[in-house]
mmCIF file with all atom_site columns, C-alpha atoms in Angstrom:
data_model
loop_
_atom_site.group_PDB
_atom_site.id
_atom_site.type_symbol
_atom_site.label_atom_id
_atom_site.label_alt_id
_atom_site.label_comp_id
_atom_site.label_asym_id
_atom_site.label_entity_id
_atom_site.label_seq_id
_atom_site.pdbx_PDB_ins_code
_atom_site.Cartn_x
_atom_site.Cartn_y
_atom_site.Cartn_z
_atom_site.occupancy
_atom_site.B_iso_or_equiv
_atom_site.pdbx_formal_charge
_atom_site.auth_seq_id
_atom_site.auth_comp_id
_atom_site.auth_asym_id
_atom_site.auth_atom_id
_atom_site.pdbx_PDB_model_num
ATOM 1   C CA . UNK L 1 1   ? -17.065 -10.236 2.125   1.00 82.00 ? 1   UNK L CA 1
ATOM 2   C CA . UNK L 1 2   ? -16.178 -8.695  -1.237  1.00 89.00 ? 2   UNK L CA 1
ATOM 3   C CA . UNK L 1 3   ? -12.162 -6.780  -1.698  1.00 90.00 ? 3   UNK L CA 1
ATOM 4   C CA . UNK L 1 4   ? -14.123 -3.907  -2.231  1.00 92.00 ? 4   UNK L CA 1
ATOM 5   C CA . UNK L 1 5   ? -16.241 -4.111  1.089   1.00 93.00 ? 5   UNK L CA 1
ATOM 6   C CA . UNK L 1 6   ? -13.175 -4.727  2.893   1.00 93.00 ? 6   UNK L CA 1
ATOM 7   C CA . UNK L 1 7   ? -11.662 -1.938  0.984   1.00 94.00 ? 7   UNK L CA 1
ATOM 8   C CA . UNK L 1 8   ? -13.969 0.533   2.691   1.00 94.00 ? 8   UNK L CA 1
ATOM 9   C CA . UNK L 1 9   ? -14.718 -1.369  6.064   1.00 93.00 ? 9   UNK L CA 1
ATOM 10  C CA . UNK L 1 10  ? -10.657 -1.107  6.421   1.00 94.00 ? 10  UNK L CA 1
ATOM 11  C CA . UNK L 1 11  ? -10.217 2.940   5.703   1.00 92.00 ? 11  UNK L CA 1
ATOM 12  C CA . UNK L 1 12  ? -12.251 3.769   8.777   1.00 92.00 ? 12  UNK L CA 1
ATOM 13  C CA . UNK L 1 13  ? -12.570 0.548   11.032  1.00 93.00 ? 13  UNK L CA 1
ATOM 14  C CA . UNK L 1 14  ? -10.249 -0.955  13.377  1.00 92.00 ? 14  UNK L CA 1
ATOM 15  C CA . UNK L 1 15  ? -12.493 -3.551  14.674  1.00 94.00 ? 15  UNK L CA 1
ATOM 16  C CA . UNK L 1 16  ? -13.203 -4.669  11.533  1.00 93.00 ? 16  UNK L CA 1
ATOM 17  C CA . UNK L 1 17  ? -9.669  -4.682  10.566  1.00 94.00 ? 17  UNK L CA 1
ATOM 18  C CA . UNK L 1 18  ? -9.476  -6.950  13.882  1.00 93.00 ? 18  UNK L CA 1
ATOM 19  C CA . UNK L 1 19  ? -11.612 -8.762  12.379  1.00 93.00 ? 19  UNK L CA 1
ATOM 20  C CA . UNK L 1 20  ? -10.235 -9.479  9.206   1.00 91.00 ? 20  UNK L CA 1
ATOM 21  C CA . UNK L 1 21  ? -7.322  -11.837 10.535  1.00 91.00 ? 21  UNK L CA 1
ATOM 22  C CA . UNK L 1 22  ? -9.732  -14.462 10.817  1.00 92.00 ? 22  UNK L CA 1
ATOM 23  C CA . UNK L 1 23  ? -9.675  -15.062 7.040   1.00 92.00 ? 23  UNK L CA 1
ATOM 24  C CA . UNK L 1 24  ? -7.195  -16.645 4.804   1.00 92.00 ? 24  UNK L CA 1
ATOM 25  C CA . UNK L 1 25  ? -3.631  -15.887 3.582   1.00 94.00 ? 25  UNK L CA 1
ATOM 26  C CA . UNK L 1 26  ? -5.048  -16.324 -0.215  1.00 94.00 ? 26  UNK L CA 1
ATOM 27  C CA . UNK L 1 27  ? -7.533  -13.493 0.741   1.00 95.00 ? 27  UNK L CA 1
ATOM 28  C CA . UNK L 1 28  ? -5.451  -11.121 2.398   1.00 95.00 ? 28  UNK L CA 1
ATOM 29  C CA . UNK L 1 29  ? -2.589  -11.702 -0.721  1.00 96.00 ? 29  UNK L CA 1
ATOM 30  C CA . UNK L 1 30  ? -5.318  -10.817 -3.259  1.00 96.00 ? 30  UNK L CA 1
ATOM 31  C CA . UNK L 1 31  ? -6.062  -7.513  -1.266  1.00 96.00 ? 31  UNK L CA 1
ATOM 32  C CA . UNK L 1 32  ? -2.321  -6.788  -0.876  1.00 96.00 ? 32  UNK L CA 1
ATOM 33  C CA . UNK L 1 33  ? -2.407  -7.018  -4.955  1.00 97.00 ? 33  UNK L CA 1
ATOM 34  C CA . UNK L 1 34  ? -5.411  -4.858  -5.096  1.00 96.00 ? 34  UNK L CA 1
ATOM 35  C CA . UNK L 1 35  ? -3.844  -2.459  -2.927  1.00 96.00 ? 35  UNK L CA 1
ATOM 36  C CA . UNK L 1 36  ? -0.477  -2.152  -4.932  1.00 96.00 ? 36  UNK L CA 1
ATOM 37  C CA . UNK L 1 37  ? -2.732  -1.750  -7.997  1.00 95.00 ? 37  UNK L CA 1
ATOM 38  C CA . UNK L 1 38  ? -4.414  1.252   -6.968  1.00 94.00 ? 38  UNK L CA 1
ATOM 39  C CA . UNK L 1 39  ? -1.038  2.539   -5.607  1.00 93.00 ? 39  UNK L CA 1
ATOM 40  C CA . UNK L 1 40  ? 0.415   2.189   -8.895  1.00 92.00 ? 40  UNK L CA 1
ATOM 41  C CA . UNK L 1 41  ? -2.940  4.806   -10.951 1.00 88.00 ? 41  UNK L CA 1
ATOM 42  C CA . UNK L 1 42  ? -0.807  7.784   -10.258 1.00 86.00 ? 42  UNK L CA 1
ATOM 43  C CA . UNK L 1 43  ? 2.284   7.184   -12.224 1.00 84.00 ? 43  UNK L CA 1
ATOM 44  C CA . UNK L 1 44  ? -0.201  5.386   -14.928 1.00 81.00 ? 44  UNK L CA 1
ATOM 45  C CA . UNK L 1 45  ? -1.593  8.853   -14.921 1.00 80.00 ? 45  UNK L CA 1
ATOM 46  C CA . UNK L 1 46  ? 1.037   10.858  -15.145 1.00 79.00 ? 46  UNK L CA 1
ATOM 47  C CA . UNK L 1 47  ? 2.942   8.687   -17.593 1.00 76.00 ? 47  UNK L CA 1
ATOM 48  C CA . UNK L 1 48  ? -0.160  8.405   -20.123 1.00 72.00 ? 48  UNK L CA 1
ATOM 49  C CA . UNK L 1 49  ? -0.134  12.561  -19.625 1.00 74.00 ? 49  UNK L CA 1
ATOM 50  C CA . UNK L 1 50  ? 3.303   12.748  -20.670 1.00 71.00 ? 50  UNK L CA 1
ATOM 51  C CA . UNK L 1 51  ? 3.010   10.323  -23.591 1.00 66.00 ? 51  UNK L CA 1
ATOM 52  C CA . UNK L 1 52  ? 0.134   12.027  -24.770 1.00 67.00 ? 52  UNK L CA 1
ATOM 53  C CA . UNK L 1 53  ? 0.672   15.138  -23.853 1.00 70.00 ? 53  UNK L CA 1
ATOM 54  C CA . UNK L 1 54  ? 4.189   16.180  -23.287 1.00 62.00 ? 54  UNK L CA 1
ATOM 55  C CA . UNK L 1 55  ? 6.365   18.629  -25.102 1.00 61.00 ? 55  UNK L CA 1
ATOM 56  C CA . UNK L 1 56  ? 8.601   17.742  -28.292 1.00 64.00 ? 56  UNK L CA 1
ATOM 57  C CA . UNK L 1 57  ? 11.589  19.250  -27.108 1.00 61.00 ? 57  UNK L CA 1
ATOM 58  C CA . UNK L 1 58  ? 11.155  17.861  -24.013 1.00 58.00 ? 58  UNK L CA 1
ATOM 59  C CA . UNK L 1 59  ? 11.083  14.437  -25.860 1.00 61.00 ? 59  UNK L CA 1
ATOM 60  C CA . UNK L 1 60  ? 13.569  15.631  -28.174 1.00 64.00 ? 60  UNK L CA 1
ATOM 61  C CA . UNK L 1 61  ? 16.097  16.024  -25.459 1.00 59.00 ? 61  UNK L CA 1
ATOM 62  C CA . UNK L 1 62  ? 15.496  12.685  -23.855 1.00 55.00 ? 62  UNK L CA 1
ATOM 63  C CA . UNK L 1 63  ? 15.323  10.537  -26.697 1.00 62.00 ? 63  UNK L CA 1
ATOM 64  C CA . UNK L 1 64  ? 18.849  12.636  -27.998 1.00 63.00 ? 64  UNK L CA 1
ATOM 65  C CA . UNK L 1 65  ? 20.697  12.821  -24.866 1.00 58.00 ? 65  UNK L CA 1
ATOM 66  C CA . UNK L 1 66  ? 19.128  10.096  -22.737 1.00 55.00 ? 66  UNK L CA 1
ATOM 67  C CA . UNK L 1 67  ? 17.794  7.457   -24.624 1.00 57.00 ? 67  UNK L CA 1
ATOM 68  C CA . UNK L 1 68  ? 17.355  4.753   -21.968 1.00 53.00 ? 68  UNK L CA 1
ATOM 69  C CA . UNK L 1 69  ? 14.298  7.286   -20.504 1.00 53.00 ? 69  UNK L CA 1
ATOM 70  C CA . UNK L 1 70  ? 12.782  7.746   -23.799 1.00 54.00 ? 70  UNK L CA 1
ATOM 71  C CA . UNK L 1 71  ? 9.168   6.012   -23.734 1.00 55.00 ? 71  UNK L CA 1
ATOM 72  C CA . UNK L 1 72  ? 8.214   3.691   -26.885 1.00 58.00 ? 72  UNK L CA 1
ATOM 73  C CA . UNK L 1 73  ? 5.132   2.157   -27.224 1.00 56.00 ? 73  UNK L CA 1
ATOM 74  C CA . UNK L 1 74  ? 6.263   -1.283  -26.904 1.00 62.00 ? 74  UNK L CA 1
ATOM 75  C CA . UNK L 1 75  ? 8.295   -0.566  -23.879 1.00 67.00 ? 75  UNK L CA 1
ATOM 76  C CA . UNK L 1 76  ? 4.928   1.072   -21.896 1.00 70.00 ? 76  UNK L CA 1
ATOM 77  C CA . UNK L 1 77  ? 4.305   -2.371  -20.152 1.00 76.00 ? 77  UNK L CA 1
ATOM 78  C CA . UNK L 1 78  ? 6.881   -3.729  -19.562 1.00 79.00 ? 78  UNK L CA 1
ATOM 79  C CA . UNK L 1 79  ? 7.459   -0.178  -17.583 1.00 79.00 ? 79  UNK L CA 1
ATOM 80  C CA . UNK L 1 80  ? 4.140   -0.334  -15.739 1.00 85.00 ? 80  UNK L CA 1
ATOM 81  C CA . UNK L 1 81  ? 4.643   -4.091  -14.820 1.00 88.00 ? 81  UNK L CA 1
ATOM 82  C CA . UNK L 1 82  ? 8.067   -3.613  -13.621 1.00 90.00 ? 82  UNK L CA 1
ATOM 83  C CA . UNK L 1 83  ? 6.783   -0.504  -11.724 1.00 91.00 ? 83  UNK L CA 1
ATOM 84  C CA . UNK L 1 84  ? 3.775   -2.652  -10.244 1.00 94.00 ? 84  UNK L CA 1
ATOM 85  C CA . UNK L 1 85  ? 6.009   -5.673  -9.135  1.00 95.00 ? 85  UNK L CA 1
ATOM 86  C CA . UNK L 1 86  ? 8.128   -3.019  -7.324  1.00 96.00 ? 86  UNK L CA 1
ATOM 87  C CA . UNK L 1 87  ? 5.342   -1.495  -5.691  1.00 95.00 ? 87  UNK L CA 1
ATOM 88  C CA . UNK L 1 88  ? 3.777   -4.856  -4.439  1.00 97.00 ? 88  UNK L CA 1
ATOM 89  C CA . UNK L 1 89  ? 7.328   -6.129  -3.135  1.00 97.00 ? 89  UNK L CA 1
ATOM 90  C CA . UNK L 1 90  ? 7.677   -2.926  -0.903  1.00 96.00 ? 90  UNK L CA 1
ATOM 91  C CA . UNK L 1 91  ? 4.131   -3.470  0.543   1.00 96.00 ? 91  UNK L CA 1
ATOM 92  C CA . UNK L 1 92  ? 4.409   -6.754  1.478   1.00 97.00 ? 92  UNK L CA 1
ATOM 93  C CA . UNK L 1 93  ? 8.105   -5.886  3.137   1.00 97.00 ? 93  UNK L CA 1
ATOM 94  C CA . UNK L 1 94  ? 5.934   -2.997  4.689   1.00 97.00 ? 94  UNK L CA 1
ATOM 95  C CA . UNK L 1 95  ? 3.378   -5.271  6.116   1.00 97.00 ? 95  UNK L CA 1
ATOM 96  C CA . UNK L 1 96  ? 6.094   -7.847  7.404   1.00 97.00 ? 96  UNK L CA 1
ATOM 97  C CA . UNK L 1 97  ? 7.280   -5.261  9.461   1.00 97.00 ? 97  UNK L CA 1
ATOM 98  C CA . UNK L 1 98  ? 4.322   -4.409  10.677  1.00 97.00 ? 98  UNK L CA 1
ATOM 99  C CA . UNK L 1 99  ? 3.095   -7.557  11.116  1.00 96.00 ? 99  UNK L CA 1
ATOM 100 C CA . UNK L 1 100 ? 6.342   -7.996  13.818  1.00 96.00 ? 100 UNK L CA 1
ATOM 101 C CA . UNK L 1 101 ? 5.793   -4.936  14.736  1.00 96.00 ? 101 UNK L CA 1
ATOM 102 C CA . UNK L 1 102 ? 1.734   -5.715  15.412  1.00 96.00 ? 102 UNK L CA 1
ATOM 103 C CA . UNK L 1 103 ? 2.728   -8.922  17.714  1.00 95.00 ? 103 UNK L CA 1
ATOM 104 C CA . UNK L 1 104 ? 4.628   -6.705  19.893  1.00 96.00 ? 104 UNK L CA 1
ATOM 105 C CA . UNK L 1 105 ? 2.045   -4.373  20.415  1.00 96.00 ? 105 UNK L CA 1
ATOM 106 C CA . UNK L 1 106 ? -0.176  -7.478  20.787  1.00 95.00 ? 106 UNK L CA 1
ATOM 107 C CA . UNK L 1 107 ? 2.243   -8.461  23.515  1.00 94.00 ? 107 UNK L CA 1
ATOM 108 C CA . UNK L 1 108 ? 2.573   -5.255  25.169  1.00 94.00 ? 108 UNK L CA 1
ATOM 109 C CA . UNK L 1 109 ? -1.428  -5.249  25.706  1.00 94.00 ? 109 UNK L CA 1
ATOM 110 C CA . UNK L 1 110 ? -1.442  -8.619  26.297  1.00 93.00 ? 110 UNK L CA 1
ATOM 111 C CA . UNK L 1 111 ? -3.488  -9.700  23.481  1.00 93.00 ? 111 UNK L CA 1
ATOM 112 C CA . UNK L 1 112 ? -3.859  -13.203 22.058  1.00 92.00 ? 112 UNK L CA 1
ATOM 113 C CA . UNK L 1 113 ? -2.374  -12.974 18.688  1.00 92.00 ? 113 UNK L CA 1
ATOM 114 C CA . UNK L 1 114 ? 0.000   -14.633 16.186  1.00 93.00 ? 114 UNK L CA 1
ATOM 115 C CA . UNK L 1 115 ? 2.448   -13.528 13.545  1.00 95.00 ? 115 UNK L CA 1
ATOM 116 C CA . UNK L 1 116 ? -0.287  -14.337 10.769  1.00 95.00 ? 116 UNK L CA 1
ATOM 117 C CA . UNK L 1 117 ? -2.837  -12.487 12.476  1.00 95.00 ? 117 UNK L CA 1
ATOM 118 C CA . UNK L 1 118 ? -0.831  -9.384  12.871  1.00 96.00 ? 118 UNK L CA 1
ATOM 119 C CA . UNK L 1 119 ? 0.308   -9.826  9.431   1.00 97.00 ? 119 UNK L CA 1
ATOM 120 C CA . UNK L 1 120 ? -3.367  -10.050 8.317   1.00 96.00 ? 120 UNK L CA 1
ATOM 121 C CA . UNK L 1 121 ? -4.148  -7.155  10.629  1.00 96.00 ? 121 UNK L CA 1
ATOM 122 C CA . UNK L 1 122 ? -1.384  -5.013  8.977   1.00 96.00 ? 122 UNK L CA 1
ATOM 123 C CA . UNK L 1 123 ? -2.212  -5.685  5.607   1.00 96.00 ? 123 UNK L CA 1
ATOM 124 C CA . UNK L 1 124 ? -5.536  -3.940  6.151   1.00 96.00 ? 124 UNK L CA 1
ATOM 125 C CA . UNK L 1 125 ? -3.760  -1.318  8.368   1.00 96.00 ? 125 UNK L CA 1
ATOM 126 C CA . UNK L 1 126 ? -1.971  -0.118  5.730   1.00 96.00 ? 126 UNK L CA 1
ATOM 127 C CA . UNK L 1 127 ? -4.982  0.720   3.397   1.00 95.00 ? 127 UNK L CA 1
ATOM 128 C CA . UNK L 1 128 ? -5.743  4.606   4.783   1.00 95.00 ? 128 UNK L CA 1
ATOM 129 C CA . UNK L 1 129 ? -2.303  5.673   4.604   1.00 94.00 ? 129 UNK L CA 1
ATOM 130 C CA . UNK L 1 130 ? -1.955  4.115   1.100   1.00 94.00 ? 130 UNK L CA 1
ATOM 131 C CA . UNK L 1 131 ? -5.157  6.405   -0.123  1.00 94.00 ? 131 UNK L CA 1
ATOM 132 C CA . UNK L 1 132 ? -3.888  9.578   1.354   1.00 92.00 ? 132 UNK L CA 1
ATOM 133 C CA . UNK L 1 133 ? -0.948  8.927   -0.596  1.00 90.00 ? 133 UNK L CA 1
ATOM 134 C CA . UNK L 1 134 ? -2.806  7.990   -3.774  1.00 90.00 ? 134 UNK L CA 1
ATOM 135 C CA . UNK L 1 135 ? -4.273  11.032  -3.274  1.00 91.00 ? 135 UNK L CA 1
ATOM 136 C CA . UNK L 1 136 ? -1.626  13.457  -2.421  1.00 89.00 ? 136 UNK L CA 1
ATOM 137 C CA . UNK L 1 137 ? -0.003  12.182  -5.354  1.00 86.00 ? 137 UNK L CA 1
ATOM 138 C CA . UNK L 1 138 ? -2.770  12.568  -7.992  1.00 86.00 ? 138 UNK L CA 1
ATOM 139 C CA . UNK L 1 139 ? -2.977  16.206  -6.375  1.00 87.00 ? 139 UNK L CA 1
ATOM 140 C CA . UNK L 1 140 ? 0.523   16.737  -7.100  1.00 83.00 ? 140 UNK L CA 1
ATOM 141 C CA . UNK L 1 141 ? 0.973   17.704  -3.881  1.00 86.00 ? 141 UNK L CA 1
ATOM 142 C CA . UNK L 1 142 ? 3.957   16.365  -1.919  1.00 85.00 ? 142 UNK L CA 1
ATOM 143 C CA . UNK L 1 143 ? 4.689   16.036  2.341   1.00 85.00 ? 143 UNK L CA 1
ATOM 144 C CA . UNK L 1 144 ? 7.813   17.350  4.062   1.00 86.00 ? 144 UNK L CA 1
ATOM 145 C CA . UNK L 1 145 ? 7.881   13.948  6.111   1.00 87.00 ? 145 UNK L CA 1
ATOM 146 C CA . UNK L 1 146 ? 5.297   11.814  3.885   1.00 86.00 ? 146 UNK L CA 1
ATOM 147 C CA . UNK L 1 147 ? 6.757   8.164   4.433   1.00 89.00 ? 147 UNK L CA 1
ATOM 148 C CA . UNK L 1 148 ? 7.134   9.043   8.551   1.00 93.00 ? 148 UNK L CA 1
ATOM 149 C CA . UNK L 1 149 ? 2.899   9.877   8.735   1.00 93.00 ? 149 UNK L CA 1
ATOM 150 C CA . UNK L 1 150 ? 2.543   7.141   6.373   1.00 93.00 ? 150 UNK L CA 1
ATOM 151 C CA . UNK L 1 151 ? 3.847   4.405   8.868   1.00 95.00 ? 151 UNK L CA 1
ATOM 152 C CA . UNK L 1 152 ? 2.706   6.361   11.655  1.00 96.00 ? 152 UNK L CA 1
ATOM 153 C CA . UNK L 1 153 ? -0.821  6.283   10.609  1.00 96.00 ? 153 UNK L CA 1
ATOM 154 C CA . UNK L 1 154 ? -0.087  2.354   9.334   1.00 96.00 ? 154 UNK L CA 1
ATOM 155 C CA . UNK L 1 155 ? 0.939   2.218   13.075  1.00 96.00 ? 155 UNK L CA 1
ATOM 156 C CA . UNK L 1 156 ? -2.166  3.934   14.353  1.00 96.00 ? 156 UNK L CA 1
ATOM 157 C CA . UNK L 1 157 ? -4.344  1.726   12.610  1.00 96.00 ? 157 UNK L CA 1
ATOM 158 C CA . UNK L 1 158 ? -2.951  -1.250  13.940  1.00 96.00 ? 158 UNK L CA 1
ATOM 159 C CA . UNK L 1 159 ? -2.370  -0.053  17.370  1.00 96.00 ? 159 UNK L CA 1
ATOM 160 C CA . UNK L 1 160 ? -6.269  1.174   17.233  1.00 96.00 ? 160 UNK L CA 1
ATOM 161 C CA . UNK L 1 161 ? -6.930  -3.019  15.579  1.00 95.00 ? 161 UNK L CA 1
ATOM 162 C CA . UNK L 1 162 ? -5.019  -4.571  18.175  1.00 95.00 ? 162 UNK L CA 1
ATOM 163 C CA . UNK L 1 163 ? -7.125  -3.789  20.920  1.00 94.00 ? 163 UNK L CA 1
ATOM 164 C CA . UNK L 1 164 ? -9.857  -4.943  19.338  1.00 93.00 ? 164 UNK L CA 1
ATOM 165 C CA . UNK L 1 165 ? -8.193  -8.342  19.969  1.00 92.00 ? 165 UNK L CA 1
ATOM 166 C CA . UNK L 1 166 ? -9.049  -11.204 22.559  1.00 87.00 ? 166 UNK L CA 1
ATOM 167 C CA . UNK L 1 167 ? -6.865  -10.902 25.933  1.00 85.00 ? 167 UNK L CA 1
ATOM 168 C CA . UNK L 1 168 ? -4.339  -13.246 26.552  1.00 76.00 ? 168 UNK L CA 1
ATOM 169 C CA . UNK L 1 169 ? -4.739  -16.902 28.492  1.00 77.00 ? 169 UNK L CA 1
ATOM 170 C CA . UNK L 1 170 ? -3.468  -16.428 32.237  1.00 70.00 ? 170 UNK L CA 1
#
């Protein structure tokens, strides 16, 4: 199955999300990259607006009072890499988590299920949540509690996938 078939299956379907720990470690990486790109559009966004588009005394007053903020061309990159490799480290800490926090649910319901399957499981679980926020942010739009619904939903999702799981040997 394509990233971009899991993409979708993974925004609406727990069972497919189940599903999806079957495959391998290379696979779910690549999505987890994927995912941290797409996280990363809105600041790309907004900083090609401001380049483009922002005020002169507003760049003025940077580039005079605080010059490490001011934005050169050859320095764009490097800022957008840096900002991606930041992003991708706290998803994949985000999806550890979860993925501990998957094999105790796992447990509680006594499911069959391993660390790498949960951590499979949560990398997928983690794709709805990361959308609304894409979105919200795009919008401009901001949540009192954003990161709490964020992991609740995450924890939803793989609550909702873990169920979906084999039971456990007697």
């Amino acid at each position: 199955m394509s990233i971009f078939k899991q993409f979708i299956k993974s925004l609406f379907s727990p069972k497919h999300i189940a599903a999806f720990r079957m495959q391998g470690i290379g696979k779910t990486i690549n999505y987890l990259f994927f995912l941290a790109l797409l996280m990363c559009v809105p600041m790309i966004v907004y900083m090609f607006l401001y380049v483009i588009s922002g005020s002169e005394s507003a760049k003025g007053i940077v580039e005079a009072e605080l010059p490490v903020l001011a934005l050169k061309g050859d320095i764009m990159p490097v800022v957008f890499v840096t900002y991606y490799l930041l992003v991708s480290f706290i998803l994949f800490v985000k999806v550890s988590i979860f993925g501990g926090t998957g094999l105790l649910i796992a447990r509680i319901l006594k499911k069959r299920a391993e660390y790498r399957h949960t951590f499979r499981m949560a990398a997928y679980a983690v794709t709805l949540p990361a959308i609304i926020t894409i979105i919200l942010e795009l919008a401009g739009w901001t949540l009192p509690s954003g990161y709490l619904l964020d992991w609740l939903i995450t924890g939803a999702m793989l609550y909702a996938a873990v169920r979906y799981l084999p039971g456990a040997p007697k």
